[in-house]
Amino acid sequence: MDDQECPKCKTTKYRNPSLKLLVNVCGHALCDNCVELLFVKGSGACPICRIPLRRNNFRTRLFEDAVVEKEVDIRKKILRDYNKKEDDFASLNEYNDYLEQVESIIHNLTHGVSVDATKSTIEQYRKENKSLIQKNKSKLSRDDAFLEELIEAEEMKTALRQKQLYQQERDDKRLKAKNRENLIDELTYSDAPAGHILSTHENMHKEEEKEEKPPVIVNFKPTTTREAYLPVPKDQTPLYRYEQMRVEFCGPPMPDDERLDSDGFLRHIRCATGAEKAGGFESNLACKRALQEALNGLYA
């Protein structure tokens, strides 16, 4: 990050650790001091590409590549109008074609390909879908609403947990103060030896520490006025039960691996090499296949 440099004043991050680079719609970075000087009237031209810029459109640079910064800025602007969801289309293919059209528009504006034709396409789309654009801006998508519910539930759960922990800490402090007052009173007014009183209170304190404190339970069920979604129906079908596959060869039963070795079937079978074993091949596979072909159909 020390090689960051302002293209105008050539100030680097090494010489000025507090250097802050800002970017605009063109994607070229300028330090905050150069922005103050060049855009003192509120607007001006980029010193690199000479595109007219406004001072209030500068933001902190996120990426080192100017093309990526430009694409991010263009994508945000385009998606404000091209805000259709999958529910707005009759089929998935139409939705995919729409997404491809959006990416083509962003690519053309980012790399300067057919800019005038692309802008006219955008204006025509805005006129034809004005009501739908406003409608989609005013409503949250299903995923956005679900995420917002999760965030809201998590925030309320965290707040409730912090409240319970704070109350528990207050109770602990109050109990410690009470025990201390009781100890002082006993030492002051009791006739028992001080050592006996201290040991008694110490044992009581240890027993209190050994007692398990009830865990902080947060039972929170978010209630919302948004659209309620039905729970996923439970599958009532029986669970899968494995049954060994039965293959009818119409012949004598095949010997298992132990009999293949003990009865000498593998005596004339070439041993598998290390590379073949690494791939999962064993010598008994070839032997089993030969026996299967020999015994298959003898009872037919």
Coordinates of C-alpha atoms in Angstrom, one line a residue:
M1 CA 0.0 0.0 0.0
D2 CA 3.0 2.3 0.3
D3 CA 3.3 2.6 -3.5
Q4 CA 0.0 4.6 -3.7
E5 CA 0.7 7.8 -5.5
C6 CA -1.4 10.8 -6.6
P7 CA -1.0 11.2 -10.4
K8 CA -1.3 15.0 -10.1
C9 CA 1.0 16.1 -7.2
K10 CA 3.0 12.8 -7.1
T11 CA 2.6 12.5 -3.4
T12 CA 3.1 8.9 -2.2
K13 CA 1.7 7.0 0.8
Y14 CA 5.3 6.6 2.0
R15 CA 6.0 10.4 2.3
N16 CA 2.5 11.2 3.5
P17 CA 1.0 8.3 5.6
S18 CA -2.3 10.1 5.9
L19 CA -2.7 10.2 2.1
K20 CA -6.3 9.6 1.0
L21 CA -7.1 8.9 -2.6
L22 CA -10.5 9.7 -4.0
V23 CA -12.1 8.6 -7.3
N24 CA -15.0 9.9 -9.4
V25 CA -17.1 8.4 -12.2
C26 CA -14.0 8.2 -14.5
G27 CA -12.2 5.9 -12.1
H28 CA -9.0 8.0 -11.9
A29 CA -7.7 8.7 -8.4
L30 CA -6.7 12.0 -6.9
C31 CA -5.6 12.9 -3.4
D32 CA -7.9 14.9 -1.2
N33 CA -5.6 18.0 -1.4
C34 CA -5.7 18.0 -5.2
V35 CA -9.5 17.6 -5.2
E36 CA -9.7 20.6 -2.9
L37 CA -7.5 22.7 -5.3
L38 CA -8.8 21.6 -8.7
F39 CA -12.5 21.5 -7.8
V40 CA -12.7 24.6 -5.6
K41 CA -15.6 25.9 -7.7
G42 CA -17.6 22.6 -7.3
S43 CA -16.8 21.2 -10.7
G44 CA -13.9 20.7 -13.1
A45 CA -12.2 18.4 -15.5
C46 CA -10.2 15.2 -14.6
P47 CA -6.5 16.0 -15.1
I48 CA -6.0 12.6 -16.7
C49 CA -9.0 12.0 -19.1
R50 CA -10.4 15.6 -19.1
I51 CA -14.0 14.3 -18.3
P52 CA -16.1 16.9 -16.5
L53 CA -16.6 16.0 -12.9
R54 CA -18.4 17.3 -9.8
R55 CA -16.7 17.6 -6.5
N56 CA -19.5 16.1 -4.5
N57 CA -19.2 12.9 -6.5
F58 CA -15.8 12.0 -5.2
R59 CA -15.5 9.0 -3.0
T60 CA -12.8 6.9 -1.3
R61 CA -11.0 4.6 -3.7
L62 CA -11.6 0.9 -3.1
F63 CA -9.6 -0.7 -5.9
E64 CA -6.2 0.1 -7.4
D65 CA -7.4 -0.5 -10.9
A66 CA -9.1 2.6 -12.4
V67 CA -11.2 0.4 -14.7
V68 CA -12.6 -1.6 -11.8
E69 CA -13.5 1.6 -10.0
K70 CA -15.2 3.0 -13.1
E71 CA -17.2 -0.3 -13.5
V72 CA -18.3 -0.3 -9.9
D73 CA -19.6 3.2 -10.2
I74 CA -21.4 2.5 -13.5
R75 CA -22.9 -0.7 -12.2
K76 CA -24.5 1.1 -9.2
K77 CA -26.1 3.7 -11.5
I78 CA -27.3 1.1 -14.0
L79 CA -28.8 -1.2 -11.4
R80 CA -30.9 1.7 -10.0
D81 CA -33.0 1.5 -13.2
Y82 CA -32.4 -2.1 -14.3
N83 CA -33.9 -3.5 -11.0
K84 CA -36.1 -6.2 -12.3
K85 CA -36.2 -9.5 -10.4
E86 CA -36.7 -13.1 -11.5
D87 CA -40.4 -12.8 -10.6
D88 CA -41.0 -10.2 -13.2
F89 CA -40.3 -12.7 -16.1
A90 CA -42.3 -15.5 -17.5
S91 CA -39.3 -17.9 -17.8
L92 CA -35.8 -18.3 -16.6
N93 CA -34.4 -17.9 -20.1
E94 CA -36.0 -14.4 -20.4
Y95 CA -34.4 -13.5 -17.0
N96 CA -31.0 -14.7 -18.1
D97 CA -31.3 -12.7 -21.3
Y98 CA -32.1 -9.6 -19.2
L99 CA -29.1 -10.1 -17.0
E100 CA -26.9 -10.6 -20.1
Q101 CA -28.2 -7.3 -21.5
V102 CA -27.4 -5.5 -18.3
E103 CA -23.8 -6.8 -18.3
S104 CA -23.4 -5.8 -21.9
I105 CA -24.6 -2.2 -21.1
I106 CA -22.1 -2.0 -18.2
H107 CA -19.3 -3.3 -20.3
N108 CA -20.0 -0.8 -23.1
L109 CA -20.1 2.2 -20.8
T110 CA -17.0 1.0 -18.9
H111 CA -14.8 0.5 -22.0
G112 CA -16.3 3.2 -24.2
V113 CA -18.0 0.8 -26.8
S114 CA -21.0 2.3 -28.6
V115 CA -21.6 4.8 -25.8
D116 CA -24.2 6.9 -27.6
A117 CA -26.2 3.8 -28.7
T118 CA -26.0 2.3 -25.2
K119 CA -27.2 5.6 -23.6
S120 CA -30.1 5.7 -26.0
T121 CA -31.0 2.1 -25.1
I122 CA -31.0 3.1 -21.5
E123 CA -33.2 6.1 -22.0
Q124 CA -35.7 4.0 -24.1
Y125 CA -35.8 1.4 -21.3
R126 CA -36.5 4.1 -18.7
K127 CA -39.4 5.4 -20.7
E128 CA -40.9 2.0 -21.4
N129 CA -40.5 0.7 -17.8
K130 CA -41.0 3.8 -15.8
S131 CA -43.8 2.5 -13.6
L132 CA -42.1 -0.9 -13.0
I133 CA -38.8 0.8 -12.0
Q134 CA -40.6 2.9 -9.4
K135 CA -42.5 -0.1 -8.2
N136 CA -39.4 -2.2 -7.7
K137 CA -37.6 0.7 -6.0
S138 CA -40.4 0.9 -3.5
K139 CA -40.5 -2.7 -2.5
L140 CA -37.9 -5.1 -1.2
S141 CA -37.2 -8.3 -2.9
R142 CA -37.8 -11.6 -1.2
D143 CA -34.2 -12.1 -0.4
D144 CA -33.7 -8.6 0.8
A145 CA -36.7 -8.8 3.1
F146 CA -35.5 -12.2 4.5
L147 CA -32.0 -10.8 5.2
E148 CA -33.4 -7.7 6.8
E149 CA -35.5 -9.9 9.1
L150 CA -32.5 -12.0 10.0
I151 CA -30.5 -8.9 10.8
E152 CA -33.3 -7.3 12.8
A153 CA -33.8 -10.5 14.8
E154 CA -30.1 -10.8 15.5
E155 CA -29.8 -7.2 16.6
M156 CA -32.8 -7.6 19.0
K157 CA -31.4 -10.9 20.3
T158 CA -28.0 -9.3 20.9
A159 CA -29.6 -6.3 22.7
L160 CA -31.6 -8.7 24.9
R161 CA -28.6 -10.8 25.7
Q162 CA -26.6 -7.7 26.7
K163 CA -29.4 -6.5 28.9
Q164 CA -29.6 -9.9 30.7
L165 CA -25.8 -9.9 31.2
Y166 CA -25.9 -6.4 32.5
Q167 CA -28.6 -7.4 35.0
Q168 CA -26.6 -10.4 36.0
E169 CA -23.5 -8.3 36.7
R170 CA -25.5 -5.9 38.8
D171 CA -26.9 -8.8 40.8
D172 CA -23.4 -10.2 41.3
K173 CA -22.1 -6.8 42.5
R174 CA -25.1 -6.4 44.9
L175 CA -24.5 -9.9 46.3
K176 CA -20.8 -9.2 46.9
A177 CA -21.6 -5.9 48.6
K178 CA -24.2 -7.7 50.8
N179 CA -21.7 -10.4 51.7
R180 CA -19.1 -7.9 52.6
E181 CA -21.5 -6.0 54.8
N182 CA -22.5 -9.2 56.6
L183 CA -18.8 -10.1 57.1
I184 CA -18.1 -6.7 58.6
D185 CA -21.1 -6.9 60.9
E186 CA -20.1 -10.3 62.2
L187 CA -16.5 -9.3 62.8
T188 CA -17.8 -6.2 64.7
Y189 CA -20.6 -7.7 66.8
S190 CA -19.9 -11.5 66.9
D191 CA -18.0 -13.1 69.8
A192 CA -16.6 -15.9 67.6
P193 CA -12.9 -15.8 66.6
A194 CA -12.1 -13.7 63.6
G195 CA -10.4 -16.6 61.8
H196 CA -13.4 -18.8 62.2
I197 CA -15.7 -16.1 60.8
L198 CA -13.4 -15.5 57.8
S199 CA -13.1 -19.2 57.0
T200 CA -16.9 -19.6 57.3
H201 CA -17.5 -16.7 54.8
E202 CA -14.7 -18.0 52.5
N203 CA -16.4 -21.5 52.4
M204 CA -19.7 -19.9 51.7
H205 CA -18.2 -17.9 48.9
K206 CA -16.6 -21.0 47.3
E207 CA -20.0 -22.8 47.5
E208 CA -21.7 -19.9 45.7
E209 CA -19.0 -20.0 43.0
K210 CA -19.5 -23.7 42.5
E211 CA -23.2 -23.3 41.9
E212 CA -23.8 -23.2 38.2
K213 CA -25.4 -20.1 37.1
P214 CA -28.4 -20.5 34.7
P215 CA -27.4 -19.8 31.1
V216 CA -28.6 -16.7 29.5
I217 CA -31.5 -17.9 27.3
V218 CA -32.8 -15.6 24.7
N219 CA -36.1 -16.8 23.3
F220 CA -36.9 -14.3 20.6
K221 CA -39.4 -14.8 17.9
P222 CA -39.3 -11.9 15.4
T223 CA -42.7 -10.5 14.6
T224 CA -42.9 -8.5 11.4
T225 CA -45.6 -6.9 9.4
R226 CA -44.0 -8.0 6.1
E227 CA -45.1 -10.9 4.0
A228 CA -45.1 -14.1 6.0
Y229 CA -43.7 -17.2 4.3
L230 CA -45.2 -20.7 4.8
P231 CA -42.9 -23.2 6.4
V232 CA -41.3 -25.9 4.3
P233 CA -43.6 -28.9 4.3
K234 CA -42.2 -32.0 6.0
D235 CA -41.5 -35.0 3.9
Q236 CA -43.6 -37.9 5.3
T237 CA -42.0 -40.6 3.0
P238 CA -40.2 -43.4 4.8
L239 CA -36.5 -43.1 5.3
Y240 CA -34.1 -44.8 2.9
R241 CA -33.1 -48.3 3.9
Y242 CA -30.0 -49.9 2.3
E243 CA -30.5 -53.3 0.8
Q244 CA -27.6 -55.2 -0.8
M245 CA -27.9 -55.4 -4.6
R246 CA -28.8 -58.9 -5.9
V247 CA -27.5 -59.8 -9.3
E248 CA -28.8 -62.9 -11.0
F249 CA -26.1 -64.6 -13.2
C250 CA -28.1 -67.8 -13.8
G251 CA -25.1 -69.7 -12.6
P252 CA -23.1 -70.9 -9.6
P253 CA -22.4 -68.2 -6.9
M254 CA -19.3 -66.1 -7.2
P255 CA -16.5 -66.8 -4.6
D256 CA -15.6 -64.0 -2.3
D257 CA -12.2 -62.3 -2.1
E258 CA -10.9 -64.7 0.6
R259 CA -11.8 -67.8 -1.5
L260 CA -10.2 -66.2 -4.6
D261 CA -6.9 -66.1 -2.7
S262 CA -7.2 -69.4 -0.7
D263 CA -8.4 -71.5 -3.7
G264 CA -5.7 -70.3 -6.0
F265 CA -7.7 -68.3 -8.4
L266 CA -5.3 -65.4 -8.2
R267 CA -2.2 -67.6 -8.9
H268 CA -2.1 -66.8 -12.6
I269 CA -3.5 -63.2 -12.4
R270 CA -1.0 -60.4 -13.0
C271 CA -0.5 -58.3 -9.8
A272 CA -1.6 -54.7 -10.0
T273 CA 1.1 -52.1 -10.2
G274 CA 1.4 -49.2 -7.7
A275 CA 0.0 -46.8 -10.2
E276 CA -3.0 -49.1 -10.8
K277 CA -3.6 -49.5 -7.1
A278 CA -3.6 -45.7 -6.7
G279 CA -6.3 -45.5 -9.3
G280 CA -8.5 -48.1 -7.4
F281 CA -7.7 -51.2 -9.5
E282 CA -7.1 -54.5 -7.8
S283 CA -6.1 -57.9 -9.2
N284 CA -9.2 -59.6 -7.9
L285 CA -11.3 -57.4 -10.2
A286 CA -10.0 -59.0 -13.3
C287 CA -10.3 -62.4 -11.8
K288 CA -13.9 -61.8 -10.8
R289 CA -14.7 -60.6 -14.3
A290 CA -13.2 -63.7 -15.9
L291 CA -15.1 -66.0 -13.5
Q292 CA -18.3 -64.2 -14.0
E293 CA -18.1 -64.5 -17.7
A294 CA -17.3 -68.3 -17.3
L295 CA -20.1 -69.1 -14.9
N296 CA -22.8 -66.7 -16.2
G297 CA -25.7 -68.6 -17.8
L298 CA -24.7 -72.2 -16.8
Y299 CA -28.2 -72.7 -15.3
A300 CA -30.1 -71.2 -18.1

